PDB file of C-alpha atoms in Angstrom:
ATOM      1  CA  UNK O   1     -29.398 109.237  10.642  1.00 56.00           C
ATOM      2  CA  UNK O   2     -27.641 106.875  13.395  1.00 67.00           C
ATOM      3  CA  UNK O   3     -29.261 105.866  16.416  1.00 81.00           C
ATOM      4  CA  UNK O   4     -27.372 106.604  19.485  1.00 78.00           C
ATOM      5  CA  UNK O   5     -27.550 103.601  22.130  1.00 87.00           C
ATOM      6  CA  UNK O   6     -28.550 104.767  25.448  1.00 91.00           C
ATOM      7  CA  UNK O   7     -26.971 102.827  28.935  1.00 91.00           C
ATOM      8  CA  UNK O   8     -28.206 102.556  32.725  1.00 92.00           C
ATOM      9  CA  UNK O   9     -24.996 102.860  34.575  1.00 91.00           C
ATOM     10  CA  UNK O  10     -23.949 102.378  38.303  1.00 90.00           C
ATOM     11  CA  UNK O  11     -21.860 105.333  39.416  1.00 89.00           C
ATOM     12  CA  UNK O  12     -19.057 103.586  41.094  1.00 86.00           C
ATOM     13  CA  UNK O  13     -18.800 105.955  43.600  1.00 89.00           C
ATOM     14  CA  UNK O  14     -21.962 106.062  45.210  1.00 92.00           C
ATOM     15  CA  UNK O  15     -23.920 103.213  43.560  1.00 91.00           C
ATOM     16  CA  UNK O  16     -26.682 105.509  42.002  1.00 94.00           C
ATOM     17  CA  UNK O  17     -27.951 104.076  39.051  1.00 95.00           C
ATOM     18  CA  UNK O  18     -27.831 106.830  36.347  1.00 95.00           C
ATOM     19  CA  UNK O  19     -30.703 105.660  33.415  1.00 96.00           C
ATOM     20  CA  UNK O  20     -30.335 106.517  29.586  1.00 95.00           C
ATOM     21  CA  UNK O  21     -27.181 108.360  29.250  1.00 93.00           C
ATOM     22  CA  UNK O  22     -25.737 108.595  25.921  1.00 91.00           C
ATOM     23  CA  UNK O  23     -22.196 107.572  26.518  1.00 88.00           C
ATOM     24  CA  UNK O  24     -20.767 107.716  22.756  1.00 86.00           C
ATOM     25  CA  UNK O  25     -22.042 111.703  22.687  1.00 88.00           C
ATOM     26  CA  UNK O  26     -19.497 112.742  26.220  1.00 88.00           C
ATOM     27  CA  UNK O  27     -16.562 109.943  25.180  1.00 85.00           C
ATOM     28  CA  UNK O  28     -17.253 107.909  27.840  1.00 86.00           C
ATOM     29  CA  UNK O  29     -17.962 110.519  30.522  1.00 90.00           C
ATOM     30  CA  UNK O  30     -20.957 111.048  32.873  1.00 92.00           C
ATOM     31  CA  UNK O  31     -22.233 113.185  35.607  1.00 95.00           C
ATOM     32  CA  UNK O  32     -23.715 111.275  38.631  1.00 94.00           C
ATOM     33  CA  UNK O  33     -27.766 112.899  39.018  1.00 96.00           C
ATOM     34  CA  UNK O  34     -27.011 111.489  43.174  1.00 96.00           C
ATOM     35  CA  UNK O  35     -23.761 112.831  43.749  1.00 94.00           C
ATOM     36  CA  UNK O  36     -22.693 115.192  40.582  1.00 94.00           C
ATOM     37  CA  UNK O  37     -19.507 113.658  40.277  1.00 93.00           C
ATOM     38  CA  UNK O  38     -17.922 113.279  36.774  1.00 93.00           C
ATOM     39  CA  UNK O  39     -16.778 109.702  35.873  1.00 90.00           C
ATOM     40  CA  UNK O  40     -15.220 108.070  32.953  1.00 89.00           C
ATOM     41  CA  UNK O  41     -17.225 104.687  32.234  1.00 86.00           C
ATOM     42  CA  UNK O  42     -14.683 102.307  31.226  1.00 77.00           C
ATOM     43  CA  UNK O  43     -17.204 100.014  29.505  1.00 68.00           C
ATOM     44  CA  UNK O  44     -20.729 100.021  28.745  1.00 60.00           C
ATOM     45  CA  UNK O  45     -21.676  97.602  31.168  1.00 57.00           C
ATOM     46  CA  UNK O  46     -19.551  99.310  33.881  1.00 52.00           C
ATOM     47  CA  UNK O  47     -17.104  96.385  34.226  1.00 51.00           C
ATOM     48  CA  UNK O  48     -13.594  97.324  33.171  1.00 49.00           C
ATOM     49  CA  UNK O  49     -12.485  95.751  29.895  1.00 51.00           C
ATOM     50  CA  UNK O  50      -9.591  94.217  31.500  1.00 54.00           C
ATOM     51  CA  UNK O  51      -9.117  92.799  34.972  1.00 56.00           C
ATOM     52  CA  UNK O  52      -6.399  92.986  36.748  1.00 65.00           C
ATOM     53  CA  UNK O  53      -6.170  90.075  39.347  1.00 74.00           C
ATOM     54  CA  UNK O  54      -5.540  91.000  43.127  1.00 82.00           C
ATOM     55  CA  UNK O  55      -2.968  88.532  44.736  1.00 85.00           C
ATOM     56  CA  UNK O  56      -2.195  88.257  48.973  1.00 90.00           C
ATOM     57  CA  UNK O  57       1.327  87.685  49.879  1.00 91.00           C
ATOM     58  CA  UNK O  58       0.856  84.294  50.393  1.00 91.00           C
ATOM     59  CA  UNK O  59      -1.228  83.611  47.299  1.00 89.00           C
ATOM     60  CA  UNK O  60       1.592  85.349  45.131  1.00 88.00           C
ATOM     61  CA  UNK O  61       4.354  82.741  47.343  1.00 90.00           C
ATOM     62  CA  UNK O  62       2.152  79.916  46.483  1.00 90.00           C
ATOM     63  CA  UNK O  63       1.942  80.964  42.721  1.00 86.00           C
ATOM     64  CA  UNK O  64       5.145  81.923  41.836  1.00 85.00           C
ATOM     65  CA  UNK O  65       7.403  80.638  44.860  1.00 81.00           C
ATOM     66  CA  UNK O  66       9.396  82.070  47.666  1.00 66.00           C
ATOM     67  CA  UNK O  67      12.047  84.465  46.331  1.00 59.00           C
ATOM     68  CA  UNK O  68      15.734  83.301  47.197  1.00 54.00           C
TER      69      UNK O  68
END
């Protein structure tokens, strides 16, 4: 018999902390107990596996130059 891991996540949509949800059992998914919302939890710490970075206009200039 295999134990099932249990996570405390933070619904991103209202911030409610939802305790010991068994994540493996729904693929990912869970209903918020605040605002009943269903969510797909991209990791099991909440924090997306891959981050995408976020660039101003004049950060991206500075980066990669003015376009001629």
């Amino acid at each position: 018999m295999s134990l099932m891991k249990v996570y405390n996540i933070k619904c991103p949509l209202c911030g409610t902390v939802n305790k010991n949800l068994y994540l493996e059992e729904t693929d990912g998914w869970m209903e918020c107990e605040h605002c009943r919302q269903a969510v797909l939890v991209l990791s099991a710490d909440g924090v997306p596996h891959k981050r995408v970075p976020v660039y101003t206009p004049h950060q991206l200039m500075l980066r990669f130059g003015a376009a001629h």
